[in-house]
mmCIF file of C-alpha atoms in Angstrom:
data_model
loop_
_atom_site.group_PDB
_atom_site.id
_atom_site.type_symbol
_atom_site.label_atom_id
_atom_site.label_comp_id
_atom_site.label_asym_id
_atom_site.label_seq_id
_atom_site.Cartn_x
_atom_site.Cartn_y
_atom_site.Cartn_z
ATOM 1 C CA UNK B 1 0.000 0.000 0.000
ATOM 2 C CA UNK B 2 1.248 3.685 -0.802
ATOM 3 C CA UNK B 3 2.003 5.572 2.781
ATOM 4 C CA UNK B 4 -0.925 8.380 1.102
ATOM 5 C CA UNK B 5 -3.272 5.210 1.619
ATOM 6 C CA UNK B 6 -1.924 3.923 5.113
ATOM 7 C CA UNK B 7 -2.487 6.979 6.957
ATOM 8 C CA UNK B 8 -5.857 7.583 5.620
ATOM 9 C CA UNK B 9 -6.729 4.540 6.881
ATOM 10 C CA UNK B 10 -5.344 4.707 10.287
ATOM 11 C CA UNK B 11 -7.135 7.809 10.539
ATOM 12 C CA UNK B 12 -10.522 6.421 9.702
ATOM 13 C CA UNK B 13 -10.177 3.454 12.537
ATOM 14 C CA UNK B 14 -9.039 5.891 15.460
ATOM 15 C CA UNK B 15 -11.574 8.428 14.310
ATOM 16 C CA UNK B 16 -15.526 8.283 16.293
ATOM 17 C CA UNK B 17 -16.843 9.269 12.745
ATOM 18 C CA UNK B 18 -18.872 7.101 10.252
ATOM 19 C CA UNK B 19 -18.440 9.699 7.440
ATOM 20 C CA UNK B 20 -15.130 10.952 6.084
ATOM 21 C CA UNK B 21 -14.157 12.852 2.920
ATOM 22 C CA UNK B 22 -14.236 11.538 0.007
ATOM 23 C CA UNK B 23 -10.690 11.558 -1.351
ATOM 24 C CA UNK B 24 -9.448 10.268 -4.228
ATOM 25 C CA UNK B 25 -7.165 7.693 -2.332
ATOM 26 C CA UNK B 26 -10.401 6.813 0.274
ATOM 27 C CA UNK B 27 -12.722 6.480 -2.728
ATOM 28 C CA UNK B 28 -10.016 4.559 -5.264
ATOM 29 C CA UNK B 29 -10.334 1.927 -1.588
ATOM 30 C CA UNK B 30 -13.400 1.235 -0.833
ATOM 31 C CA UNK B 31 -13.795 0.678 -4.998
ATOM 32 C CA UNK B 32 -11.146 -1.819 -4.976
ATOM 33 C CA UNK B 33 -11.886 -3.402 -1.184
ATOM 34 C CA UNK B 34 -15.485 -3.180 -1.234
ATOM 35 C CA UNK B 35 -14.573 -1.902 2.425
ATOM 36 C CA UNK B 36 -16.676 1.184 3.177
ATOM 37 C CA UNK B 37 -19.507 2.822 1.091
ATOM 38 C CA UNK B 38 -20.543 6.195 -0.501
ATOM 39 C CA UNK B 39 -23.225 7.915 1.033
ATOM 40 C CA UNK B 40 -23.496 11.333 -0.918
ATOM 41 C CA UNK B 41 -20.233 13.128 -1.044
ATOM 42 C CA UNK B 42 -18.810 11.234 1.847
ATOM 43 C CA UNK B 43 -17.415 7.755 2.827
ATOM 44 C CA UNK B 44 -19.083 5.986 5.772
ATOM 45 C CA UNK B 45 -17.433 3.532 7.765
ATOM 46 C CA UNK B 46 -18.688 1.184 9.722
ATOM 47 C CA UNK B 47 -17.363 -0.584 12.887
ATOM 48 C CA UNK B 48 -17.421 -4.184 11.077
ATOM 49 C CA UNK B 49 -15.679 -1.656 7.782
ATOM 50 C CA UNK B 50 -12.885 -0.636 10.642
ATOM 51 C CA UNK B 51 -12.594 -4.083 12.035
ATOM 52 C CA UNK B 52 -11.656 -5.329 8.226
ATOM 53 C CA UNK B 53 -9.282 -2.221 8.194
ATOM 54 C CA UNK B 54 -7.889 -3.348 11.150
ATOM 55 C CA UNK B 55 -7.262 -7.007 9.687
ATOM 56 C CA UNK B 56 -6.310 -5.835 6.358
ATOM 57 C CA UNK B 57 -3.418 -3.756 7.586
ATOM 58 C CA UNK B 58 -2.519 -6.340 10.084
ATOM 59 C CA UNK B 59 -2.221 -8.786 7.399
ATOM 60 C CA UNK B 60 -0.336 -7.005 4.178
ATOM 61 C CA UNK B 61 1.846 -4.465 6.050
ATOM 62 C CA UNK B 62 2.449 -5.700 9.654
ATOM 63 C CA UNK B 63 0.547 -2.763 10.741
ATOM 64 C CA UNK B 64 -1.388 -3.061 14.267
ATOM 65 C CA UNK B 65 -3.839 -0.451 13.867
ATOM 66 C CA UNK B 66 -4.633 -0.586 17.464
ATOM 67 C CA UNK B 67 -1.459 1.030 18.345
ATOM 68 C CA UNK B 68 -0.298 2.768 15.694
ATOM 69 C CA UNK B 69 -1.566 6.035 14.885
ATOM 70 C CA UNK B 70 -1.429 8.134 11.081
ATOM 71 C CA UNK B 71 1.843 9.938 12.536
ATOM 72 C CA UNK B 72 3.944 7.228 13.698
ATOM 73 C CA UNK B 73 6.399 7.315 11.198
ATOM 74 C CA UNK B 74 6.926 10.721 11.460
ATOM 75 C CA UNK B 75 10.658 12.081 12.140
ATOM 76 C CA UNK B 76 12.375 7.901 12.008
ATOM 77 C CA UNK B 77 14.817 6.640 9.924
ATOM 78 C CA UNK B 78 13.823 4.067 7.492
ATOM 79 C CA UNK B 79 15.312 0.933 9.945
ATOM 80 C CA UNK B 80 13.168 2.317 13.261
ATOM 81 C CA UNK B 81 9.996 2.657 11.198
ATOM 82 C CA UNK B 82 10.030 -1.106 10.670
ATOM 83 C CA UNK B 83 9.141 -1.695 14.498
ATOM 84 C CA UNK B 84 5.598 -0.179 13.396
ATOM 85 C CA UNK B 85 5.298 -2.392 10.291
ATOM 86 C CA UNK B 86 6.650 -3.774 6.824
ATOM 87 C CA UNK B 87 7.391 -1.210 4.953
ATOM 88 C CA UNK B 88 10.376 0.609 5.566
ATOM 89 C CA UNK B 89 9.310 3.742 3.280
ATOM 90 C CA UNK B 90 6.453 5.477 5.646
ATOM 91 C CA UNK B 91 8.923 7.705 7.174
ATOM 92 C CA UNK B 92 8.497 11.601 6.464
ATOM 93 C CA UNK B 93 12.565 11.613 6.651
ATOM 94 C CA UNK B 94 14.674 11.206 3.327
ATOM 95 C CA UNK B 95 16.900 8.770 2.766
ATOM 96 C CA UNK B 96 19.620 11.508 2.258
ATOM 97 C CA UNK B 97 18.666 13.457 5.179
ATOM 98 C CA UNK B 98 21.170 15.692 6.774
ATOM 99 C CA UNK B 99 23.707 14.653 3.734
ATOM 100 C CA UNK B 100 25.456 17.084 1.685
ATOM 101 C CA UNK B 101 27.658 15.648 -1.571
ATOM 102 C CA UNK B 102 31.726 16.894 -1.801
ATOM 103 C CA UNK B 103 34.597 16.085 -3.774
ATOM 104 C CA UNK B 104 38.289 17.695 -4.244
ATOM 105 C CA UNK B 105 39.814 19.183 -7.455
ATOM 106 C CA UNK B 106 41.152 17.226 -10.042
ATOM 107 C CA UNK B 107 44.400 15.683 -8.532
ATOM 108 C CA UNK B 108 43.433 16.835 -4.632
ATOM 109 C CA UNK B 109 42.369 14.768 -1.933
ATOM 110 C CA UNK B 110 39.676 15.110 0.256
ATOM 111 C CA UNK B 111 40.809 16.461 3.778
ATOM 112 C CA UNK B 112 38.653 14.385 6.308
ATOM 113 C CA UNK B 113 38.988 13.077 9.538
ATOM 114 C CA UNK B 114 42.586 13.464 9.612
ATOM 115 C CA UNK B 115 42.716 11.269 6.154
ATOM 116 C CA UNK B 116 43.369 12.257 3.122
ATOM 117 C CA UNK B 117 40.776 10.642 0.271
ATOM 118 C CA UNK B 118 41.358 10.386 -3.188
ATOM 119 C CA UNK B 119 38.526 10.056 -5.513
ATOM 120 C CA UNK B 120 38.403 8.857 -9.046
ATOM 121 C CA UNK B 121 37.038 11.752 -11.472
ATOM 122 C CA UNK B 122 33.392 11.731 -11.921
ATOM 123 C CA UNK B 123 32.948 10.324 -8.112
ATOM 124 C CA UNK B 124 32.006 11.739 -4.972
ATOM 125 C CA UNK B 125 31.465 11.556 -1.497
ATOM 126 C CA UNK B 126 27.781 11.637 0.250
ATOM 127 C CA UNK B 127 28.437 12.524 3.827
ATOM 128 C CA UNK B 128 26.377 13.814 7.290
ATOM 129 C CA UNK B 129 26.832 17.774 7.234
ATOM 130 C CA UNK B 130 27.332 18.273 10.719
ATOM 131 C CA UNK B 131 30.135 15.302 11.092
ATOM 132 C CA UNK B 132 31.641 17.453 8.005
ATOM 133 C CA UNK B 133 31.904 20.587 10.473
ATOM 134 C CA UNK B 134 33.616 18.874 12.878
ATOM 135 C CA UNK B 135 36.388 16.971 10.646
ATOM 136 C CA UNK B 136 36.770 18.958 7.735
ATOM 137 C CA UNK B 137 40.514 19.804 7.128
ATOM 138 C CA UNK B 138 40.201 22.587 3.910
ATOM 139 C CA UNK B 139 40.799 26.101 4.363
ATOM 140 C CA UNK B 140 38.382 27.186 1.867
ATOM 141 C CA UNK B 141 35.510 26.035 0.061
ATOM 142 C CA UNK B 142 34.406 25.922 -3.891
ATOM 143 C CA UNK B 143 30.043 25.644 -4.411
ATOM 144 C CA UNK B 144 29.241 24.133 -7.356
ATOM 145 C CA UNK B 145 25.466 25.448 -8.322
ATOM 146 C CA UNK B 146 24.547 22.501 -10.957
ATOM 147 C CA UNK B 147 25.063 18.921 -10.799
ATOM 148 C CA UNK B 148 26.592 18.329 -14.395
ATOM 149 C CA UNK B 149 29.151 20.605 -13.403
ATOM 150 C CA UNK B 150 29.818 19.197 -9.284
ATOM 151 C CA UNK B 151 29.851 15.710 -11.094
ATOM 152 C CA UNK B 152 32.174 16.521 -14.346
ATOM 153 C CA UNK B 153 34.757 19.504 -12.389
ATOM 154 C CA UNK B 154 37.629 17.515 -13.902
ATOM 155 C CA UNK B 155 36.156 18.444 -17.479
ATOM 156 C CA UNK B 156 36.154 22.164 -16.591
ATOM 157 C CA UNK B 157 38.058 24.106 -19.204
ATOM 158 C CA UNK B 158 39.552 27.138 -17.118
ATOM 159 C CA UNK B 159 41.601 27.270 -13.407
ATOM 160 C CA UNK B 160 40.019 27.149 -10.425
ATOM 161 C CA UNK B 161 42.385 27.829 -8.291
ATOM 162 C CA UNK B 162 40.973 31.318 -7.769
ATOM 163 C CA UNK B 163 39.162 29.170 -4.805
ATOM 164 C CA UNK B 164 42.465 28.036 -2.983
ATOM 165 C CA UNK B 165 44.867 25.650 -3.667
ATOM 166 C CA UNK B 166 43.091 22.781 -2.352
ATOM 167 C CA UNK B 167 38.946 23.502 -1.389
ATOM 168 C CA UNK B 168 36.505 21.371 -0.661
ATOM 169 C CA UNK B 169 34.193 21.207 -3.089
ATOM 170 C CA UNK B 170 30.080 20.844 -2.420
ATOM 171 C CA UNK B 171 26.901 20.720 -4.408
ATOM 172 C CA UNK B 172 24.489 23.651 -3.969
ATOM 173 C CA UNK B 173 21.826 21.055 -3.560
ATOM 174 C CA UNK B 174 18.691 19.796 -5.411
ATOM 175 C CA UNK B 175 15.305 17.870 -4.351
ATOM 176 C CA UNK B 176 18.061 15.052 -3.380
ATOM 177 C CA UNK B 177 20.531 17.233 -1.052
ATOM 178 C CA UNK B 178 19.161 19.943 0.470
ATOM 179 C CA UNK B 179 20.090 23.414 0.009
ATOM 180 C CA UNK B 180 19.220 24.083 3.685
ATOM 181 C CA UNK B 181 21.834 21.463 4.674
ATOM 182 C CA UNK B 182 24.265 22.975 2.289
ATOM 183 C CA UNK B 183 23.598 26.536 4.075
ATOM 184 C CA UNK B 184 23.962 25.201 7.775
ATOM 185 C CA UNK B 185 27.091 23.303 6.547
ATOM 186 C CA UNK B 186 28.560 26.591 5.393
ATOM 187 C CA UNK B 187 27.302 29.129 8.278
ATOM 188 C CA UNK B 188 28.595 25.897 11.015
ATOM 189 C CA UNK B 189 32.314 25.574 8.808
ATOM 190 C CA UNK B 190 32.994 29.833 8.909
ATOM 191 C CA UNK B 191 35.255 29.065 5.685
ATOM 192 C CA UNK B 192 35.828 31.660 3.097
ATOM 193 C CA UNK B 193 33.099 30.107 -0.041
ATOM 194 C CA UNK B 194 34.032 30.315 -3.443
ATOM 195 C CA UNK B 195 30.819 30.473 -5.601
ATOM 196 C CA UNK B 196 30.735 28.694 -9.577
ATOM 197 C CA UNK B 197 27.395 29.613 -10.345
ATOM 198 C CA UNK B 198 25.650 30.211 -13.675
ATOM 199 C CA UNK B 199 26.371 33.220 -15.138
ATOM 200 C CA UNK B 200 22.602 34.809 -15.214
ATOM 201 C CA UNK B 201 21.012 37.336 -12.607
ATOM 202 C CA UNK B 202 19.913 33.895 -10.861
ATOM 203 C CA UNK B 203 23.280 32.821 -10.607
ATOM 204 C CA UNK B 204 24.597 36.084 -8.686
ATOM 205 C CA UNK B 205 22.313 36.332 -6.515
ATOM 206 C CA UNK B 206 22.990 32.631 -4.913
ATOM 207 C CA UNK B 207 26.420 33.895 -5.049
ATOM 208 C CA UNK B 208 25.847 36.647 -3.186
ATOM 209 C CA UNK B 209 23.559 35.152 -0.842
ATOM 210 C CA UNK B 210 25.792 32.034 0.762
ATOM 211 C CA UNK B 211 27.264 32.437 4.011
ATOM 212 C CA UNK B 212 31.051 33.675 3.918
ATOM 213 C CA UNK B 213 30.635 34.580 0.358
ATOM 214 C CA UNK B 214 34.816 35.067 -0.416
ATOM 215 C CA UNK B 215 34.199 35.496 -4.384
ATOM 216 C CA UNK B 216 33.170 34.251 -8.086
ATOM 217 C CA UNK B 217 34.696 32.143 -9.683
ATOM 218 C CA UNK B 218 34.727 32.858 -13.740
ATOM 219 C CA UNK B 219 37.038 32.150 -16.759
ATOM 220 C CA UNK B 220 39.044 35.023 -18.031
ATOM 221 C CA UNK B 221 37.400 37.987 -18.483
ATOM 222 C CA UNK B 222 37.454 37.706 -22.287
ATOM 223 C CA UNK B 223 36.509 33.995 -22.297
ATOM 224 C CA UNK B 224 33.169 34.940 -20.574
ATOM 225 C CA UNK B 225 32.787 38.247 -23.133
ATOM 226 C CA UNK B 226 33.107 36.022 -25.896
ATOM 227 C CA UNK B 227 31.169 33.256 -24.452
ATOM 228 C CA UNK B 228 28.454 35.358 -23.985
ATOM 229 C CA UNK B 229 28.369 36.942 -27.489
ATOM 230 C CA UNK B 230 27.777 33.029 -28.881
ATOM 231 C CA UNK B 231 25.597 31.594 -26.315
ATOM 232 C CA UNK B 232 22.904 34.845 -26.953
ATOM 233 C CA UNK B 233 20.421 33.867 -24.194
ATOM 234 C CA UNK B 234 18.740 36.623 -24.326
ATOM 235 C CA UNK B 235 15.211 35.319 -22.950
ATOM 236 C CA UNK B 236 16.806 33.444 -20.258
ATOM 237 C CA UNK B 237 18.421 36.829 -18.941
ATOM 238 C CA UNK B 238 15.052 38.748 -19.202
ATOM 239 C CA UNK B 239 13.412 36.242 -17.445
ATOM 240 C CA UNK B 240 15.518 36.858 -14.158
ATOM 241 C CA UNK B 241 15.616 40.069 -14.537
ATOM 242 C CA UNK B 242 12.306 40.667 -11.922
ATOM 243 C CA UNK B 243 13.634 38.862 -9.409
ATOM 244 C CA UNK B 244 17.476 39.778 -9.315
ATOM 245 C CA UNK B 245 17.511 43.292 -10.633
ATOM 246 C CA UNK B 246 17.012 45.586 -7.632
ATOM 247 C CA UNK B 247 19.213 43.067 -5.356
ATOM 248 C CA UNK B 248 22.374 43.389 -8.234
ATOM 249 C CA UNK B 249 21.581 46.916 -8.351
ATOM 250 C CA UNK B 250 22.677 47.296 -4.634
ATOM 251 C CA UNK B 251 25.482 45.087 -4.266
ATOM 252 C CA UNK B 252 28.641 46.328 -2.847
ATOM 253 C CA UNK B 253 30.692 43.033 -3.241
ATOM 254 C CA UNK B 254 33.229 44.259 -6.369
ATOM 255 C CA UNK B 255 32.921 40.633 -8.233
ATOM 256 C CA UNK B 256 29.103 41.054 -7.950
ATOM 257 C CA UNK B 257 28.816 44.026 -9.542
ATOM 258 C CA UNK B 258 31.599 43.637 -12.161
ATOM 259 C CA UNK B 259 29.684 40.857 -14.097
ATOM 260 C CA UNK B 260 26.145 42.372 -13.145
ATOM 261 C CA UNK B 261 27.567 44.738 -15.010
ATOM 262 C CA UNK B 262 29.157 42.474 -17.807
ATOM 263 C CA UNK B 263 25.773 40.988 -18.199
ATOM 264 C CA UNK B 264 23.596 44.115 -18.312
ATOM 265 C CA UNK B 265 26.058 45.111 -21.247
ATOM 266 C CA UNK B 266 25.379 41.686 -23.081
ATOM 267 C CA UNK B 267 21.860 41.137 -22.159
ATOM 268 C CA UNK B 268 22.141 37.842 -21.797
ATOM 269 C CA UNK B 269 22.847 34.971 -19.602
ATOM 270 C CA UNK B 270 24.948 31.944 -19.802
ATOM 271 C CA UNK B 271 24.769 28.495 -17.821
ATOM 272 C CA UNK B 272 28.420 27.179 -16.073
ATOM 273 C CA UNK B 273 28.090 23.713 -18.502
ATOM 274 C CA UNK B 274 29.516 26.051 -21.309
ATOM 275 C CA UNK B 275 32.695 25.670 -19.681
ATOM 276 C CA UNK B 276 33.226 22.075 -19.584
ATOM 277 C CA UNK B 277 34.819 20.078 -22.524
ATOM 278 C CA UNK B 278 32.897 19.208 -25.428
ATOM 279 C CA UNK B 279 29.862 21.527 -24.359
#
């Protein structure tokens, strides 16, 4: 059974009401189980229709209904929600919680623990955030905005070194790491952070917004120019614009404002994947 369809049902045996709302997963139920019955707009349930809840649950997840209640899997990891039935999924916590993804440079090794850890190219290391703050031996640190870029930095076609000679590297975050965890990690390590971003309105403002923001880093000035000129993504810029404008328009921090103001000249915007090889 989906979790959507567990809870529900949990909630209609501990509940002293015969009707519920009809919802789609309710109604798609008592269709399928012949448990239950439509009266109007609602669902009514019956003590015998609870009692066959009850056995159901018991029977195809493990689930005693008589002690477990629609929130019970709420805040365990995946191995302690088994002790309230089969089905390791019905936890509200990801898999990845509390997990942030980092790498070194091409060549570098990780500086963990005391340890140093080299990775092949193209691999990385998925690790707790706050065990990170505690063990993390770099002096600086390089965010990657996109995952094409975090995962192929060995294919980037310009030095970034610009973020220190040997920083650890981390992935802004996505629906799979979260960007939350990503901002605690940086606020709890108080390490200058070294932004690659896209090169849009979007893109600065992330910059501008992570904790210990130290600077950009961008290809030669006349790389970007040029890069620019060819990539003419002019809709993408104008899109942003909204959002980001009055927010570039303030910013004091020099490498902010010199390619806010290289992009207002252009009018466009360009995503970091132009600089890898064989973009």
């Amino acid at each position: 059974m989906e979790k959507s369809l567990i809870t529900s049902l949990l909630r209609v045996y501990h509940s002293d009401k015969i009707r519920h709302g009809a919802s789609g997963v309710l109604s798609r139920f008592v269709e399928g189980y012949n448990i239950g019955q439509r009266v109007g707009a609602s669902l009514a349930f019956s003590d015998a229709d609870k009692e066959d809840i009850r056995k159901l649950l018991l029977a195809t997840e493990g689930i005693d209904a008589t002690t477990t209640v629609p929130d019970q899997w709420n805040g365990l990891s995946r191995a302690e929600s088994l002790a309230h039935g089969g089905n390791e999924k019905l936890t509200d916590v990801s898999v990845r919680s509390d997990r942030v993804a980092v790498k070194a440079l091409p060549g570098k090794s990780l500086l963990l623990n005391g340890q140093h850890t080299t990775l092949p190219n193209g691999v990385n290391l998925d690790i707790n955030w706050s065990w990170l703050v505690s063990n993390c031996g770099h002096s600086t640190v390089l965010l990657i905005e996109n995952w094409e870029v975090f995962d192929r930095i060995h294919q980037v076609t310009f030095d970034l070194s610009q973020a220190g000679e040997n920083p650890i590297i981390v992935f802004r975050g996505s629906p799979v790491y979260r960007q939350d965890h990503v901002m605690s990690l940086l606020n709890a390590l108080s390490l200058p952070v070294f932004a690659f971003v896209d090169y849009d309105p979007a893109g600065l403002v992330i910059a501008q917004s992570l904790p210990h923001f130290a600077g950009l880093i961008s290809p030669p000035s006349g790389d970007l120019e040029a890069a620019l000129v060819t990539t003419k993504n002019y809709q993408r810029y104008r899109n942003q614009l909204p959002e980001a404008q009055v927010v570039l328009n303030a910013s004091d921090t020099p490498d902010i404002a010199n390619l806010w103001n290289l992009l207002q000249s252009h009018g466009a915007a360009l995503p970091q994947e132009y600089f890898l090889m064989a973009h």
